[in-house]
Amino acid sequence: MRRNITNPIIFTVFFVLLCFHISAKINSTGTPKVRNYDNSTILAGPQTWMISTSSSGIMYFANNDGLLQFNGQDWEIYPLPKATVVRSVYPTDEGKIYVGGFNEIGYFSAGSNGDLLYHSLIPLLPEEAKDFGDLWKIYDTPQGIVFQCYKQIMILTDSTFHVLKAPGQFHFSYSVHGDIYVNDLEVGIMRLSGSRLVRMPGLNRLKGMLIWSILPFGDNLLIATSQDGIFLYNGLELTKWDNQASRRLSEKQLFCGLHLPNNNYAFGTIQDGFLICDTLGNILQSINLENGLQNNTVLSMQIDQYQNLWLGLDHGIDYAEINSPITYLGHFNGLSAGYTAVLHNNNLYFGTNRGLFYASWPRLQESDNKNIFNIVPGTEGQVWSLSVIDNSLFCGHNSGVCIIRNNKAEWISKEPGGWTFIRPKNHKKLLLCGTYSGLIRFEKIKGKWKNGGKVKNFSESSRFLANAGKNSFWMSHGYKGIYKIVLNNSLDSAIQTKLFNTNDGLPDNTGANVFQLFGKPVFTTSDGFYSFNNLSKQFYKDKRINNFFPVEGIETIYEDKQNNLWYFTKTEAGVFRLQEDGSYRNVDVPFRELKGSFIKGFQFVYPLDYENTFFGTQKGYVHYTPEYQKNYTQEYNCYIQSVKLLANDSLLYGGNLPTQNSLAISLPFKYNQLYFQIAANDFENPNSLQYATFLEGFEEGWSPWQKRMSKEYTNLPYGGYVFHAKALNIYGQESSKAKISFTILPPWYHSSYGYTLYFFLFLIMLFLFYRYVRYRTQRMKDKEKKRQEQMYREREKQLKASALEAEKEVIRLRNINLRAEMIQKDKELANATMQMIQKNKSLSVIKKSLQRLSSESNDELTKNQMNTLIRKINREMDSEKQWKVFEDHFENVHETLLKRIKAKHPDLSPSELKLCAYLRLNISSKEIATLMNISTRGVEISRYRLRKKLNISRETNLTEFIMKF
């Protein structure tokens, strides 16, 4: 009987698994991109116990340090009271974010300014239920908000708690298909039905086990234990889910699980990161510390709107882009910068800057593809190219050319720099290789390729080659232009070489490349695609090709086996896919996240088949599969993260209101300088986001796209404004628009108070004006009166001044006359003095003659008469008498001079005063001697004594001193 029941169940489960497996698809080649957010980045505690996504797309994390919020750009931590560890978090559509910690239960909600505030629900609990320990799970159900801890379940309805005590001891609970299942370690798994717990039948086997995950499996349940495996439960019976994933998880200690949107499953472990498996238990991806995670302990997982995986680790938070057709093969696999790749003999070879590596292609497609690459011995160094020709794998190396046989290198040329290989037309046994210094020739002899030597008469570096006809080839030189090379029949010597450049129609000598498309050479230039006219021997811009492939800046282009054209610009890649109608469709969106990662000048793509394409990048290789369909038009949100005042950096808006328009901001005019911080929840490529803003009421339209996440406005006029913001991601998808309204209040002088004040001021001004007019009139009268009085005084003063001027003029004329008289008297005195001097000289001569005659005469009578004459002459030459006469005349002319000299020098003798008077008349010492009846030597002695009494230095002229006294 049991067998009859079990077989249909197993068959049904197998059929469901098979359907899921057919519909599920995930890229298992390589590793998805993993972004690490360490503790120094998130600025929070090491452990994250639960992750939830709000309806607005903001991520919330239950962290050791509190509630952790991430909006795509910035992390913000909100601690609980007493710094309690947050164990659980659940955001609701109404804007409440419920959290639980040790003996703490409550929610965060936005305050009036949009900043998150905590509200404790502990007061609503019965007193006996408050010591509940750690709160591990939170659910939103039709019955209310359900909180689960080890001791009890608490259901919050309309501000009232209903408490269900654990029959034994709860472990964890899980929500599946709208039902909540809770594991009691003593009773087993129960379902919450309304406000009671109902035991589930057929699960006695799991009693006492630690259940770490219960997930939907069609209409059934997938129940995961830590180390006892995973089980399937159909509501009645339990069967072991025995497969690759289950066995791996039992070994690595499963801790958490998640049902993915594509019907795959993700399981986190304690010891080995996380894995993704399908419904058959096949491991599709296995990510751990060795290939991207920060550590191997995964405590929590959550899917975001991009269907990518958030991981709460024992140390930090990681983000795995599992919803992507692109995976990576890089340093985790031992690879470095990628330049070339090829599949040969079921091995995939990668040429890197460190050598040639290989791995089994079937093994590489498995989930455990770490550390499976090996280097081909002897190929260490730069590998430039790989080509499979006649089932032989040629490797172009910096050191030469080798053939890879049995994963060993056989060197057939040591000519440095094997750039590329080309098969000449009509020469099946010959092969040419472009090198750093020309071409080398290989020849197939008895089934083996031999070195045929270097092609003569040509020594240019030949990286890009294309057939141009019989024995002729096109070669593009990165700096000179394009060469056409014609070789002889044996292809061992160039017989003609022609360099084409701007003189031959090319737009530029640099950057031109040649490629073989559709069996014909095509040239890429800085101006698009060019072709060559064999008649005019000129290059021309090929409008047909340019119109067919309308992408600017194509530098390299390759044709795959399905005639799709893979191309590169300077920084981006794309493919023109051939359609059934013969047209081409440009596909570039999936590769935009690779922008800037390619090796400049050495971009490489290897379309292995329709499902597998490899790109060479600076850090290794990228695998792309178009079978994984991803929605690149996924909606996402732009947020106004905060609004601050520039004046004092105070927060006006914290960014957490459910609807941003519900906030009414009114600011005084002095705070008309605002700072807006914006963000967007594009978690895949946050560093590539661009933002545009528009301040309605101030600007005419949206700003240009830019990476700046903030906007400042200064000196805004008063009035109402609406600030708009939006984001643009790397796929060209615009976000929702965020907006917030605010008002700059008028300055006081434009407010109603100001206008009232203006009215009263107007009345006061009218009154003051009236008073002013009266005052002005009276003042004008007073001023006119004063002006008349002033004019009278000024006229009187003017008349007095005129009289005074006239009097001064009279005095001046009188002084002129006096000076003239004094000059005249001075002249007369000088003349009289000179006459006196002449008279004295004459008398002196006569006297001397009489004295001589008297001494010579013997006649007494004659002597007496002569002596009488001499006495008369002496009386006539009496100096005192002469001085008296001279003094009278001198005082009439210079009446004050002698007085001034006497007043200042009272010790001067009369003879010295005479000397001063004579000096004033500028009389020489000899003449003074005559006047004073002394010798010239006596005059000099008198001058010396006078100089000493007047205290005059030897450098000062005595005469000039007396004349200026």
Coordinates of N, CA and C in Angstrom, one line a residue, residues 734-908:
E734 N 16.1 55.4 -17.9 CA 15.9 56.4 -16.9 C 15.1 55.9 -15.7
S735 N 15.4 56.5 -14.5 CA 14.7 56.1 -13.3 C 13.4 56.8 -13.2
S736 N 12.7 56.5 -12.1 CA 11.5 57.3 -11.8 C 12.0 58.7 -11.4
K737 N 11.1 59.6 -11.5 CA 11.5 61.0 -11.1 C 11.2 61.3 -9.6
A738 N 12.1 61.8 -8.9 CA 11.9 62.3 -7.6 C 11.7 63.8 -7.5
K739 N 10.8 64.2 -6.6 CA 10.6 65.7 -6.5 C 10.3 66.0 -5.1
I740 N 10.5 67.3 -4.8 CA 10.2 67.8 -3.5 C 9.9 69.3 -3.6
S741 N 8.9 69.7 -2.9 CA 8.5 71.1 -3.0 C 9.0 71.9 -1.8
F742 N 9.3 73.1 -2.0 CA 9.7 74.0 -0.9 C 9.4 75.4 -1.3
T743 N 9.3 76.3 -0.3 CA 9.0 77.7 -0.5 C 10.0 78.5 0.2
I744 N 10.5 79.5 -0.5 CA 11.4 80.5 0.1 C 10.5 81.7 0.5
L745 N 10.3 81.9 1.7 CA 9.4 83.0 2.2 C 10.0 84.4 1.8
P746 N 9.1 85.3 1.5 CA 9.6 86.7 1.2 C 10.4 87.2 2.4
P747 N 11.3 88.1 2.1 CA 12.0 88.8 3.2 C 11.0 89.7 3.9
W748 N 11.4 90.1 5.1 CA 10.4 90.8 5.9 C 9.9 92.1 5.2
Y749 N 10.7 92.6 4.3 CA 10.3 93.8 3.6 C 9.4 93.5 2.5
H750 N 9.1 92.2 2.2 CA 8.1 91.9 1.2 C 6.9 91.1 1.8
S751 N 6.8 91.0 3.1 CA 5.8 90.3 3.8 C 4.6 91.3 4.2
S752 N 3.5 90.7 4.7 CA 2.4 91.5 5.1 C 2.7 92.4 6.3
Y753 N 3.6 91.9 7.1 CA 4.1 92.7 8.2 C 4.9 93.9 7.6
G754 N 5.6 93.6 6.6 CA 6.4 94.7 6.0 C 5.5 95.7 5.4
Y755 N 4.5 95.2 4.7 CA 3.6 96.2 4.0 C 2.8 97.0 5.0
T756 N 2.4 96.4 6.2 CA 1.8 97.2 7.2 C 2.7 98.2 7.8
L757 N 3.9 97.8 8.0 CA 4.9 98.7 8.4 C 5.1 99.9 7.4
Y758 N 5.1 99.5 6.1 CA 5.3 100.5 5.1 C 4.1 101.5 5.2
F759 N 2.9 101.1 5.4 CA 1.7 102.0 5.5 C 1.9 103.0 6.6
F760 N 2.2 102.4 7.8 CA 2.4 103.3 8.9 C 3.6 104.3 8.7
L761 N 4.6 103.7 8.1 CA 5.8 104.6 7.8 C 5.4 105.7 6.8
F762 N 4.5 105.3 5.8 CA 4.0 106.3 4.9 C 3.3 107.4 5.6
L763 N 2.4 107.0 6.5 CA 1.7 108.1 7.3 C 2.6 109.0 8.0
I764 N 3.6 108.3 8.7 CA 4.6 109.1 9.4 C 5.4 110.0 8.5
M765 N 5.7 109.4 7.3 CA 6.4 110.3 6.4 C 5.6 111.5 5.9
L766 N 4.2 111.2 5.7 CA 3.4 112.4 5.3 C 3.4 113.4 6.4
F767 N 3.3 113.0 7.7 CA 3.3 113.9 8.8 C 4.6 114.6 8.9
L768 N 5.7 113.8 8.7 CA 7.0 114.4 8.8 C 7.3 115.3 7.6
F769 N 6.7 115.0 6.5 CA 6.8 115.8 5.3 C 6.1 117.2 5.5
Y770 N 4.9 117.1 6.1 CA 4.2 118.3 6.4 C 5.0 119.2 7.4
R771 N 5.5 118.5 8.5 CA 6.3 119.3 9.4 C 7.6 119.8 8.7
Y772 N 8.1 119.0 7.9 CA 9.3 119.4 7.2 C 9.1 120.6 6.3
V773 N 7.9 120.6 5.6 CA 7.6 121.7 4.7 C 7.5 123.0 5.5
R774 N 6.8 122.9 6.7 CA 6.7 124.0 7.5 C 8.0 124.5 8.0
Y775 N 8.8 123.5 8.5 CA 10.1 123.8 9.0 C 11.0 124.4 7.9
R776 N 10.8 123.9 6.7 CA 11.6 124.3 5.6 C 11.3 125.8 5.2
T777 N 10.0 126.0 5.3 CA 9.5 127.4 4.9 C 10.1 128.4 6.0
Q778 N 9.9 128.1 7.3 CA 10.4 128.9 8.3 C 11.9 129.1 8.2
R779 N 12.5 128.0 7.9 CA 14.0 128.0 7.8 C 14.4 128.9 6.7
M780 N 13.7 128.8 5.6 CA 14.0 129.7 4.4 C 13.9 131.1 4.8
K781 N 12.8 131.4 5.6 CA 12.7 132.8 6.0 C 13.8 133.3 6.8
D782 N 14.1 132.4 7.8 CA 15.2 132.7 8.7 C 16.5 132.8 7.9
K783 N 16.6 131.9 7.0 CA 17.9 131.9 6.2 C 18.0 133.2 5.4
E784 N 16.9 133.6 4.8 CA 16.9 134.8 4.0 C 17.3 136.0 4.9
K785 N 16.7 136.1 6.1 CA 17.0 137.2 7.0 C 18.5 137.1 7.3
K786 N 18.9 136.0 7.7 CA 20.4 135.8 8.0 C 21.2 136.2 6.8
R787 N 20.7 135.8 5.6 CA 21.5 136.1 4.4 C 21.6 137.6 4.2
Q788 N 20.5 138.3 4.5 CA 20.5 139.8 4.3 C 21.5 140.4 5.3
E789 N 21.3 139.9 6.6 CA 22.3 140.4 7.6 C 23.7 140.0 7.2
Q790 N 23.9 138.9 6.7 CA 25.3 138.5 6.4 C 25.8 139.4 5.2
M791 N 24.9 139.6 4.3 CA 25.3 140.5 3.2 C 25.7 141.9 3.7
Y792 N 24.9 142.4 4.7 CA 25.2 143.7 5.2 C 26.5 143.7 5.9
R793 N 26.7 142.6 6.7 CA 28.0 142.5 7.4 C 29.2 142.3 6.4
E794 N 28.9 141.5 5.4 CA 30.0 141.3 4.4 C 30.3 142.6 3.7
R795 N 29.2 143.4 3.4 CA 29.4 144.7 2.7 C 30.2 145.7 3.6
E796 N 29.8 145.6 4.9 CA 30.5 146.5 5.8 C 32.0 146.0 6.0
K797 N 32.1 144.8 6.0 CA 33.5 144.2 6.1 C 34.3 144.5 4.9
Q798 N 33.6 144.4 3.8 CA 34.2 144.7 2.5 C 34.7 146.2 2.4
L799 N 33.8 147.1 2.9 CA 34.2 148.5 2.9 C 35.4 148.7 3.8
K800 N 35.3 148.1 5.0 CA 36.4 148.2 6.0 C 37.7 147.6 5.3
A801 N 37.5 146.5 4.7 CA 38.7 145.9 4.0 C 39.3 146.8 3.0
S802 N 38.4 147.4 2.2 CA 38.8 148.4 1.2 C 39.6 149.5 1.8
A803 N 39.0 150.0 2.9 CA 39.7 151.1 3.6 C 41.1 150.7 4.1
L804 N 41.1 149.5 4.6 CA 42.3 149.0 5.2 C 43.3 148.7 4.0
E805 N 42.9 148.3 2.9 CA 43.7 148.1 1.8 C 44.3 149.4 1.3
A806 N 43.4 150.4 1.3 CA 43.9 151.7 0.9 C 44.9 152.3 1.9
E807 N 44.7 152.1 3.1 CA 45.6 152.5 4.2 C 46.9 151.8 4.0
K808 N 46.8 150.4 3.8 CA 48.0 149.6 3.6 C 48.8 150.1 2.4
E809 N 48.0 150.5 1.3 CA 48.7 151.0 0.1 C 49.4 152.3 0.4
V810 N 48.8 153.2 1.2 CA 49.4 154.4 1.6 C 50.7 154.1 2.4
I811 N 50.6 153.2 3.3 CA 51.8 152.9 4.1 C 52.8 152.3 3.2
R812 N 52.4 151.4 2.3 CA 53.4 150.8 1.4 C 54.1 151.9 0.6
L813 N 53.3 152.8 0.1 CA 53.9 153.9 -0.7 C 54.9 154.7 0.2
R814 N 54.4 155.0 1.4 CA 55.2 155.7 2.3 C 56.5 155.0 2.6
N815 N 56.4 153.6 2.8 CA 57.6 152.8 3.1 C 58.5 152.8 1.9
I816 N 57.9 152.9 0.7 CA 58.7 152.9 -0.5 C 59.5 154.2 -0.5
N817 N 58.8 155.3 -0.2 CA 59.4 156.6 -0.2 C 60.5 156.7 0.9
L818 N 60.2 156.1 2.1 CA 61.2 156.1 3.1 C 62.4 155.3 2.7
R819 N 62.1 154.1 2.1 CA 63.3 153.3 1.7 C 64.1 154.1 0.6
A820 N 63.4 154.8 -0.2 CA 64.1 155.6 -1.2 C 64.9 156.7 -0.6
E821 N 64.3 157.3 0.4 CA 65.0 158.4 1.2 C 66.2 157.8 1.9
M822 N 66.0 156.6 2.5 CA 67.1 156.0 3.3 C 68.2 155.6 2.3
I823 N 67.8 155.1 1.2 CA 68.9 154.8 0.2 C 69.6 156.0 -0.2
Q824 N 68.8 157.1 -0.4 CA 69.4 158.4 -0.8 C 70.4 158.9 0.3
K825 N 69.9 158.8 1.5 CA 70.7 159.3 2.7 C 71.9 158.4 2.8
D826 N 71.7 157.1 2.6 CA 72.8 156.2 2.7 C 73.9 156.6 1.7
K827 N 73.4 156.9 0.5 CA 74.3 157.3 -0.5 C 75.0 158.7 -0.1
E828 N 74.2 159.6 0.4 CA 74.8 160.8 0.9 C 75.8 160.6 2.0
L829 N 75.4 159.7 2.9 CA 76.3 159.4 4.0 C 77.6 158.8 3.5
A830 N 77.4 157.9 2.6 CA 78.6 157.3 2.0 C 79.5 158.3 1.3
N831 N 78.8 159.2 0.5 CA 79.6 160.3 -0.2 C 80.3 161.2 0.8
A832 N 79.5 161.6 1.9 CA 80.1 162.4 2.9 C 81.3 161.7 3.5
T833 N 81.1 160.5 3.8 CA 82.2 159.7 4.4 C 83.4 159.7 3.5
M834 N 83.1 159.5 2.2 CA 84.2 159.4 1.3 C 84.9 160.7 1.1
Q835 N 84.1 161.8 1.2 CA 84.7 163.1 1.1 C 85.6 163.3 2.4
M836 N 85.1 162.9 3.5 CA 85.8 163.0 4.8 C 87.1 162.2 4.6
I837 N 87.0 161.0 4.1 CA 88.2 160.2 3.9 C 89.2 160.9 3.0
Q838 N 88.7 161.5 1.9 CA 89.6 162.1 0.9 C 90.2 163.4 1.6
K839 N 89.4 164.1 2.3 CA 89.9 165.3 3.0 C 90.9 164.9 4.0
N840 N 90.7 163.9 4.8 CA 91.7 163.4 5.8 C 92.9 163.0 5.1
K841 N 92.8 162.3 4.0 CA 94.0 161.9 3.2 C 94.8 163.1 2.8
S842 N 94.0 164.1 2.3 CA 94.8 165.3 1.8 C 95.4 166.0 2.9
L843 N 94.7 166.2 4.0 CA 95.2 166.9 5.2 C 96.4 166.1 5.7
S844 N 96.3 164.8 5.7 CA 97.4 164.0 6.2 C 98.6 164.2 5.4
V845 N 98.4 164.3 4.0 CA 99.6 164.5 3.1 C 100.2 165.9 3.4
I846 N 99.3 166.9 3.6 CA 99.8 168.2 3.8 C 100.5 168.3 5.2
K847 N 100.0 167.6 6.1 CA 100.5 167.6 7.5 C 101.9 167.0 7.4
K848 N 102.1 165.9 6.7 CA 103.4 165.2 6.6 C 104.4 166.1 5.9
S849 N 103.9 166.8 4.9 CA 104.8 167.8 4.2 C 105.2 168.9 5.1
L850 N 104.3 169.4 5.9 CA 104.6 170.5 6.8 C 105.6 170.0 7.9
Q851 N 105.4 168.9 8.4 CA 106.3 168.3 9.4 C 107.6 168.1 8.8
R852 N 107.7 167.7 7.6 CA 109.0 167.5 7.0 C 109.7 168.8 6.8
L853 N 108.9 169.8 6.3 CA 109.5 171.2 6.0 C 110.0 171.8 7.4
S854 N 109.1 171.6 8.4 CA 109.5 172.2 9.7 C 110.7 171.6 10.2
S855 N 110.9 170.4 10.0 CA 112.2 169.7 10.5 C 113.4 170.1 9.7
E856 N 113.2 170.5 8.5 CA 114.3 170.9 7.7 C 114.6 172.4 7.8
S857 N 113.7 173.2 8.2 CA 113.9 174.7 8.3 C 114.6 175.0 9.6
N858 N 115.5 176.1 9.4 CA 116.2 176.6 10.6 C 115.6 177.9 11.1
D859 N 114.6 178.3 10.4 CA 114.0 179.6 10.8 C 112.9 179.3 11.8
E860 N 113.0 179.9 13.0 CA 112.0 179.6 14.0 C 110.7 180.1 13.7
L861 N 110.7 181.2 13.1 CA 109.4 181.8 12.7 C 108.7 181.0 11.8
T862 N 109.4 180.5 10.8 CA 108.8 179.6 9.8 C 108.2 178.3 10.5
K863 N 109.1 177.8 11.4 CA 108.7 176.5 12.1 C 107.4 176.8 12.9
N864 N 107.4 178.0 13.6 CA 106.2 178.3 14.4 C 104.9 178.4 13.5
Q865 N 105.1 179.0 12.4 CA 104.0 179.1 11.5 C 103.5 177.7 11.0
M866 N 104.5 176.9 10.7 CA 104.2 175.6 10.2 C 103.5 174.7 11.3
N867 N 104.0 174.8 12.6 CA 103.4 174.1 13.6 C 102.0 174.5 13.9
T868 N 101.8 175.9 13.7 CA 100.4 176.4 13.8 C 99.5 175.8 12.8
L869 N 100.0 175.6 11.6 CA 99.2 175.0 10.5 C 99.0 173.5 10.8
I870 N 100.0 172.9 11.4 CA 99.8 171.5 11.7 C 98.7 171.3 12.7
R871 N 98.7 172.2 13.8 CA 97.7 172.1 14.8 C 96.3 172.3 14.2
K872 N 96.2 173.2 13.3 CA 94.9 173.5 12.6 C 94.5 172.2 11.8
I873 N 95.5 171.6 11.2 CA 95.2 170.4 10.4 C 94.7 169.3 11.4
N874 N 95.4 169.2 12.5 CA 95.0 168.1 13.5 C 93.6 168.4 14.0
R875 N 93.3 169.7 14.3 CA 91.9 170.0 14.7 C 90.9 169.6 13.6
E876 N 91.3 169.9 12.4 CA 90.4 169.6 11.3 C 90.2 168.0 11.2
M877 N 91.3 167.3 11.5 CA 91.2 165.8 11.4 C 90.8 165.1 12.7
D878 N 90.3 166.0 13.6 CA 89.9 165.4 14.9 C 88.8 164.3 14.7
S879 N 89.2 163.1 15.1 CA 88.3 161.9 14.8 C 87.0 162.0 15.6
E880 N 87.1 162.5 16.8 CA 85.9 162.6 17.6 C 84.9 163.5 17.0
K881 N 85.4 164.6 16.6 CA 84.5 165.6 15.9 C 83.9 165.0 14.7
Q882 N 84.8 164.3 13.9 CA 84.3 163.7 12.7 C 83.3 162.6 13.0
W883 N 83.7 161.8 14.0 CA 82.8 160.7 14.4 C 81.4 161.3 14.8
K884 N 81.4 162.4 15.5 CA 80.1 163.0 16.0 C 79.3 163.4 14.8
V885 N 80.0 164.0 13.8 CA 79.2 164.4 12.6 C 78.7 163.1 11.9
F886 N 79.7 162.1 11.8 CA 79.3 160.8 11.1 C 78.2 160.1 11.8
E887 N 78.2 160.2 13.2 CA 77.2 159.5 14.0 C 75.9 160.1 13.8
D888 N 75.8 161.4 13.7 CA 74.5 162.1 13.5 C 73.9 161.7 12.2
H889 N 74.8 161.7 11.2 CA 74.3 161.3 9.8 C 73.9 159.8 9.8
F890 N 74.7 159.0 10.4 CA 74.5 157.6 10.4 C 73.2 157.2 11.1
E891 N 72.9 157.9 12.3 CA 71.7 157.6 13.0 C 70.5 158.0 12.3
N892 N 70.6 159.1 11.5 CA 69.5 159.5 10.7 C 69.1 158.4 9.7
V893 N 70.1 157.7 9.2 CA 69.8 156.7 8.2 C 69.6 155.4 8.8
H894 N 70.4 155.0 9.8 CA 70.3 153.7 10.4 C 70.2 153.9 11.9
E895 N 69.0 154.5 12.3 CA 68.8 154.9 13.6 C 68.8 153.7 14.6
T896 N 68.4 152.5 14.1 CA 68.2 151.4 15.1 C 69.4 150.4 15.1
L897 N 70.3 150.5 14.1 CA 71.3 149.5 14.0 C 72.2 149.5 15.2
L898 N 72.8 150.7 15.6 CA 73.7 150.8 16.7 C 73.0 150.4 18.0
K899 N 71.7 150.8 18.1 CA 70.9 150.5 19.3 C 70.8 148.9 19.4
R900 N 70.5 148.3 18.3 CA 70.3 146.8 18.4 C 71.6 146.2 18.7
I901 N 72.8 146.7 18.2 CA 74.1 146.1 18.5 C 74.4 146.3 20.0
K902 N 74.1 147.6 20.5 CA 74.4 147.8 21.9 C 73.5 146.9 22.8
A903 N 72.2 146.8 22.4 CA 71.3 145.9 23.2 C 71.8 144.5 23.3
K904 N 72.3 144.0 22.2 CA 72.7 142.6 22.2 C 74.1 142.4 22.7
H905 N 75.0 143.4 22.5 CA 76.4 143.3 22.9 C 76.7 144.6 23.7
P906 N 76.3 144.7 24.9 CA 76.6 145.9 25.7 C 78.1 146.1 26.0
D907 N 78.9 145.1 25.9 CA 80.3 145.2 26.2 C 81.1 145.8 25.1
L908 N 80.5 146.2 24.0 CA 81.3 146.8 22.9 C 81.7 148.2 23.3

